Amino acid sequence: MNIDEKLKKIRLVEAPPFLFTRIEAQINAAVNVISPRWRWSAIAGFAVLVLINIYVVAQSLRPRQAGIETVVNALSLSTSNNLYDE
Amino acid sequence: MPGEFSFKAIYDEYKNLVFNLSLQYVQNATDAQDVTQEVFVKVYQNLHKYDSATASLKTWIYRITINQNLDFLKARRSKKRFAFITSIFGKEEEPAHFDHPGVAMEDKDELKQLFALINQLPHRQKTALILSRIEERSQKEIAEIMGLSVKAVDSLVQRALANLSRTEGKDKFYRINKLLL
């Protein structure tokens, strides 16, 4: 008997009826899981937020010149009452 | 499930096609069920990407089924390679068994041997042979499914049959020799 004749003995069968229930269950399970893309986006967003916060805190801790001193420096004004060099 | 009605209709129309094709690749009902399940989950997840201009729905589903079966067999081979390591630690893997529901009991031994030889074919020859000789698809359909020319499909089928005849002959020779010794 040749190969073709042997292969012709294979019959088609019906798929089991419970398969659709299993497929539905797997699809629903997949829908409830947060996809990796969203997870990584959230982590990256959180990291950016933390970095911004660190920058803002660092800026606020740096010693700043009083407002008036800024004006004096900008206009090259004298800060003493001595009008003449003595 | 969104679009549940249309997905159910697709499932009802193609479930037997997918299940039977999977049986030709994995040769047992349990594995075929698993693969069929994976195929339809993939169909559901990628239905929005399907473009009817590129291929018919049947061709698209055929391609997913073939790729899913080849991935399954690749994973099974990898498991077997590590099986000897896990067996050292006392956990043995069950070998894949031949339990094809489309094969009558009296033909089981003969077809089990034939499928053992088919499983050794390169995967494109195996796919072309299954689609041509078991699924009885036309060469034009097979060419569309596999993304090849009709001539290439014909060549694959002929090479598959030649390889099978050669290895079947060798196999018979070894078995007869074994009986005589």
CSV table of C-alpha atoms in Angstrom, one decimal:
chain,number,residue,atom,x,y,z
A,1,MET,CA,0.0,0.0,0.0
A,2,ASN,CA,1.5,3.3,-0.9
A,3,ILE,CA,1.6,6.5,1.2
A,4,ASP,CA,-1.4,8.2,-0.4
A,5,GLU,CA,-3.6,5.2,0.3
A,6,LYS,CA,-2.5,5.0,3.9
A,7,LEU,CA,-3.1,8.8,4.4
A,8,LYS,CA,-6.6,8.4,2.9
A,9,LYS,CA,-7.6,6.3,5.9
A,10,ILE,CA,-7.5,9.3,8.2
A,11,ARG,CA,-11.0,10.5,8.9
A,12,LEU,CA,-12.2,14.0,9.9
A,13,VAL,CA,-13.5,14.3,13.5
A,14,GLU,CA,-15.6,16.9,15.3
A,15,ALA,CA,-13.9,19.3,17.7
A,16,PRO,CA,-15.0,18.7,21.4
A,17,PRO,CA,-18.0,20.8,22.4
A,18,PHE,CA,-16.4,22.1,25.6
A,19,LEU,CA,-13.5,23.9,23.8
A,20,PHE,CA,-15.4,27.2,23.3
A,21,THR,CA,-15.9,27.5,27.1
A,22,ARG,CA,-12.2,27.0,27.6
A,23,ILE,CA,-11.4,29.6,25.0
A,24,GLU,CA,-13.8,32.1,26.5
A,25,ALA,CA,-12.2,31.6,29.9
A,26,GLN,CA,-8.7,32.1,28.6
A,27,ILE,CA,-9.8,35.3,26.8
A,28,ASN,CA,-11.5,36.7,29.9
A,29,ALA,CA,-8.4,35.9,32.0
A,30,ALA,CA,-6.2,37.7,29.5
A,31,VAL,CA,-8.5,40.8,29.5
A,32,ASN,CA,-8.2,41.2,33.3
A,33,VAL,CA,-4.4,41.2,33.3
A,34,ILE,CA,-2.7,44.6,32.8
A,35,SER,CA,-0.6,44.5,29.7
A,36,PRO,CA,3.2,44.8,30.2
A,37,ARG,CA,3.2,48.0,28.0
A,38,TRP,CA,0.9,49.8,30.4
A,39,ARG,CA,2.8,48.5,33.4
A,40,TRP,CA,6.1,49.9,32.1
A,41,SER,CA,4.5,53.2,31.1
A,42,ALA,CA,3.2,53.6,34.7
A,43,ILE,CA,6.6,52.9,36.1
A,44,ALA,CA,8.3,55.3,33.8
A,45,GLY,CA,5.8,58.0,34.6
A,46,PHE,CA,6.3,57.5,38.3
A,47,ALA,CA,10.1,57.7,37.9
A,48,VAL,CA,9.8,61.0,36.0
A,49,LEU,CA,7.5,62.3,38.8
A,50,VAL,CA,10.0,61.3,41.5
A,51,LEU,CA,12.9,63.0,39.6
A,52,ILE,CA,10.9,66.2,39.2
A,53,ASN,CA,10.1,66.2,42.9
A,54,ILE,CA,13.8,65.7,43.8
A,55,TYR,CA,14.8,68.6,41.5
A,56,VAL,CA,12.2,70.9,43.1
A,57,VAL,CA,13.2,70.0,46.6
A,58,ALA,CA,16.9,70.5,45.8
A,59,GLN,CA,16.1,73.9,44.3
A,60,SER,CA,14.2,75.0,47.4
A,61,LEU,CA,17.1,74.0,49.7
A,62,ARG,CA,19.7,76.0,47.8
A,63,PRO,CA,20.4,79.4,49.7
A,64,ARG,CA,18.9,82.3,47.8
A,65,GLN,CA,19.7,85.9,47.8
A,66,ALA,CA,17.2,88.3,49.3
A,67,GLY,CA,15.1,90.1,46.8
A,68,ILE,CA,16.6,93.5,47.6
A,69,GLU,CA,20.1,92.3,47.2
A,70,THR,CA,19.3,91.1,43.7
A,71,VAL,CA,18.1,94.6,42.7
A,72,VAL,CA,21.2,96.2,44.3
A,73,ASN,CA,23.5,94.0,42.4
A,74,ALA,CA,21.6,94.4,39.2
A,75,LEU,CA,21.7,98.3,39.4
A,76,SER,CA,25.3,98.4,40.9
A,77,LEU,CA,23.9,100.5,43.8
A,78,SER,CA,26.0,101.2,46.9
A,79,THR,CA,24.9,99.6,50.1
A,80,SER,CA,26.6,102.0,52.6
A,81,ASN,CA,25.7,105.5,53.7
A,82,ASN,CA,29.3,106.8,53.0
A,83,LEU,CA,28.8,109.2,50.1
A,84,TYR,CA,32.5,110.2,50.0
A,85,ASP,CA,35.7,108.2,50.1
A,86,GLU,CA,37.4,109.2,53.4
B,1,MET,CA,-16.7,39.9,25.2
B,2,PRO,CA,-16.9,42.5,22.5
B,3,GLY,CA,-18.0,41.3,19.0
B,4,GLU,CA,-18.9,38.0,20.7
B,5,PHE,CA,-21.4,37.1,18.1
B,6,SER,CA,-19.1,37.3,15.1
B,7,PHE,CA,-16.2,35.5,17.0
B,8,LYS,CA,-18.6,32.7,17.9
B,9,ALA,CA,-19.7,32.5,14.3
B,10,ILE,CA,-16.1,32.3,13.2
B,11,TYR,CA,-15.4,29.6,15.8
B,12,ASP,CA,-18.4,27.5,14.8
B,13,GLU,CA,-17.3,27.7,11.1
B,14,TYR,CA,-13.7,26.9,11.6
B,15,LYS,CA,-13.4,24.8,14.8
B,16,ASN,CA,-13.3,21.5,12.9
B,17,LEU,CA,-10.8,22.7,10.4
B,18,VAL,CA,-8.4,23.9,13.1
B,19,PHE,CA,-8.9,20.8,15.3
B,20,ASN,CA,-8.3,18.4,12.5
B,21,LEU,CA,-5.3,20.2,11.1
B,22,SER,CA,-3.8,20.3,14.6
B,23,LEU,CA,-4.4,16.5,14.9
B,24,GLN,CA,-2.3,16.0,11.8
B,25,TYR,CA,0.6,17.9,13.4
B,26,VAL,CA,0.4,16.6,17.0
B,27,GLN,CA,-1.4,13.3,16.5
B,28,ASN,CA,-3.2,13.2,19.8
B,29,ALA,CA,-6.5,14.7,20.9
B,30,THR,CA,-5.3,16.3,24.1
B,31,ASP,CA,-2.5,18.3,22.5
B,32,ALA,CA,-4.8,19.2,19.5
B,33,GLN,CA,-7.3,20.6,21.9
B,34,ASP,CA,-4.7,22.8,23.5
B,35,VAL,CA,-3.4,24.0,20.2
B,36,THR,CA,-6.9,24.7,18.9
B,37,GLN,CA,-7.6,26.8,22.1
B,38,GLU,CA,-4.4,28.8,21.5
B,39,VAL,CA,-5.3,29.3,17.8
B,40,PHE,CA,-8.8,30.8,18.6
B,41,VAL,CA,-7.5,33.0,21.4
B,42,LYS,CA,-5.0,34.4,18.9
B,43,VAL,CA,-7.8,34.8,16.3
B,44,TYR,CA,-9.8,36.7,18.8
B,45,GLN,CA,-6.9,38.9,19.9
B,46,ASN,CA,-5.9,39.7,16.3
B,47,LEU,CA,-9.3,39.9,14.6
B,48,HIS,CA,-9.0,43.7,14.5
B,49,LYS,CA,-5.7,43.4,12.5
B,50,TYR,CA,-7.2,41.0,9.9
B,51,ASP,CA,-7.3,42.6,6.5
B,52,SER,CA,-9.6,40.9,4.0
B,53,ALA,CA,-7.7,42.5,1.1
B,54,THR,CA,-4.5,40.5,1.9
B,55,ALA,CA,-6.0,37.0,2.4
B,56,SER,CA,-9.4,35.3,2.9
B,57,LEU,CA,-10.4,34.6,6.5
B,58,LYS,CA,-9.9,30.8,5.9
B,59,THR,CA,-6.3,31.3,4.7
B,60,TRP,CA,-5.6,33.6,7.6
B,61,ILE,CA,-6.9,31.0,10.1
B,62,TYR,CA,-4.9,28.3,8.3
B,63,ARG,CA,-1.7,30.3,8.7
B,64,ILE,CA,-2.3,30.9,12.4
B,65,THR,CA,-3.1,27.2,12.9
B,66,ILE,CA,0.1,26.1,11.1
B,67,ASN,CA,2.3,28.5,13.0
B,68,GLN,CA,0.8,27.6,16.4
B,69,ASN,CA,1.3,23.9,15.7
B,70,LEU,CA,4.9,24.4,14.7
B,71,ASP,CA,5.5,26.5,17.8
B,72,PHE,CA,3.9,23.8,19.9
B,73,LEU,CA,6.1,21.1,18.4
B,74,LYS,CA,9.2,23.2,18.9
B,75,ALA,CA,8.4,23.7,22.5
B,76,ARG,CA,7.8,20.0,22.9
B,77,ARG,CA,11.2,19.2,21.4
B,78,SER,CA,12.8,21.7,23.8
B,79,LYS,CA,11.1,20.1,26.8
B,80,LYS,CA,12.3,16.6,25.7
B,81,ARG,CA,15.9,17.9,25.5
B,82,PHE,CA,15.7,19.0,29.1
B,83,ALA,CA,13.8,15.9,30.2
B,84,PHE,CA,17.0,13.9,30.8
B,85,ILE,CA,18.1,16.7,33.2
B,86,THR,CA,14.8,16.8,35.1
B,87,SER,CA,14.8,12.9,35.2
B,88,ILE,CA,18.0,13.1,37.2
B,89,PHE,CA,16.0,14.9,39.8
B,90,GLY,CA,13.2,12.3,39.6
B,91,LYS,CA,10.7,14.2,37.5
B,92,GLU,CA,10.2,12.4,34.2
B,93,GLU,CA,8.3,13.9,31.3
B,94,GLU,CA,5.6,11.7,29.6
B,95,PRO,CA,6.5,11.2,25.9
B,96,ALA,CA,4.0,12.4,23.4
B,97,HIS,CA,1.7,9.5,22.5
B,98,PHE,CA,-0.2,8.6,19.3
B,99,ASP,CA,-3.9,9.0,19.9
B,100,HIS,CA,-5.4,10.2,16.7
B,101,PRO,CA,-9.2,10.0,16.9
B,102,GLY,CA,-9.5,10.1,13.1
B,103,VAL,CA,-7.6,6.8,12.8
B,104,ALA,CA,-9.4,3.4,13.2
B,105,MET,CA,-8.0,0.9,15.7
B,106,GLU,CA,-7.0,-1.5,12.9
B,107,ASP,CA,-5.0,1.2,11.1
B,108,LYS,CA,-3.4,2.6,14.2
B,109,ASP,CA,0.0,0.8,14.1
B,110,GLU,CA,0.5,1.5,10.4
B,111,LEU,CA,-0.4,5.2,10.6
B,112,LYS,CA,1.6,5.6,13.8
B,113,GLN,CA,4.7,4.5,11.9
B,114,LEU,CA,3.9,6.7,9.0
B,115,PHE,CA,3.4,9.7,11.2
B,116,ALA,CA,6.7,9.0,12.9
B,117,LEU,CA,8.3,9.4,9.5
B,118,ILE,CA,6.2,12.5,8.6
B,119,ASN,CA,7.4,14.1,11.8
B,120,GLN,CA,11.0,13.8,10.7
B,121,LEU,CA,10.4,15.8,7.5
B,122,PRO,CA,11.5,19.5,7.4
B,123,HIS,CA,8.5,21.6,8.5
B,124,ARG,CA,7.7,23.1,5.1
B,125,GLN,CA,7.6,19.7,3.4
B,126,LYS,CA,5.5,18.4,6.3
B,127,THR,CA,3.1,21.3,6.0
B,128,ALA,CA,2.8,21.0,2.2
B,129,LEU,CA,2.2,17.2,2.5
B,130,ILE,CA,-0.4,17.6,5.3
B,131,LEU,CA,-2.3,20.3,3.4
B,132,SER,CA,-2.1,18.4,0.1
B,133,ARG,CA,-2.6,14.7,1.0
B,134,ILE,CA,-4.6,14.8,4.2
B,135,GLU,CA,-6.5,18.1,4.1
B,136,GLU,CA,-6.8,17.7,0.3
B,137,ARG,CA,-6.4,21.4,-0.5
B,138,SER,CA,-5.6,22.4,-4.0
B,139,GLN,CA,-2.1,23.5,-4.9
B,140,LYS,CA,-3.3,27.0,-5.5
B,141,GLU,CA,-4.8,27.1,-2.0
B,142,ILE,CA,-1.7,25.7,-0.4
B,143,ALA,CA,0.4,28.2,-2.3
B,144,GLU,CA,-1.7,31.0,-0.9
B,145,ILE,CA,-1.6,29.6,2.7
B,146,MET,CA,2.2,29.1,2.6
B,147,GLY,CA,3.0,32.3,0.7
B,148,LEU,CA,4.7,30.3,-2.1
B,149,SER,CA,4.3,29.7,-5.8
B,150,VAL,CA,2.3,26.7,-7.0
B,151,LYS,CA,5.5,25.2,-8.4
B,152,ALA,CA,7.3,25.5,-5.1
B,153,VAL,CA,4.4,23.8,-3.4
B,154,ASP,CA,4.5,20.9,-5.9
B,155,SER,CA,8.2,20.6,-5.4
B,156,LEU,CA,7.8,20.4,-1.6
B,157,VAL,CA,5.1,17.7,-1.9
B,158,GLN,CA,7.2,15.6,-4.3
B,159,ARG,CA,10.2,15.9,-2.1
B,160,ALA,CA,8.2,15.0,1.0
B,161,LEU,CA,6.8,11.9,-0.7
B,162,ALA,CA,10.2,10.9,-2.0
B,163,ASN,CA,11.7,11.3,1.5
B,164,LEU,CA,8.9,9.3,3.0
B,165,SER,CA,9.3,6.5,0.5
B,166,ARG,CA,13.0,6.3,1.1
B,167,THR,CA,12.8,6.4,4.9
B,168,GLU,CA,9.9,4.0,4.9
B,169,GLY,CA,11.9,1.5,2.8
B,170,LYS,CA,14.9,1.8,5.2
B,171,ASP,CA,12.6,1.5,8.2
B,172,LYS,CA,11.0,-1.7,6.8
B,173,PHE,CA,14.5,-3.1,6.1
B,174,TYR,CA,15.6,-2.5,9.7
B,175,ARG,CA,12.4,-4.0,11.1
B,176,ILE,CA,12.6,-7.1,8.9
B,177,ASN,CA,16.2,-7.5,9.9
B,178,LYS,CA,15.3,-7.2,13.5
B,179,LEU,CA,12.7,-9.9,13.1
B,180,LEU,CA,15.1,-12.3,11.4
B,181,LEU,CA,17.9,-11.9,14.0
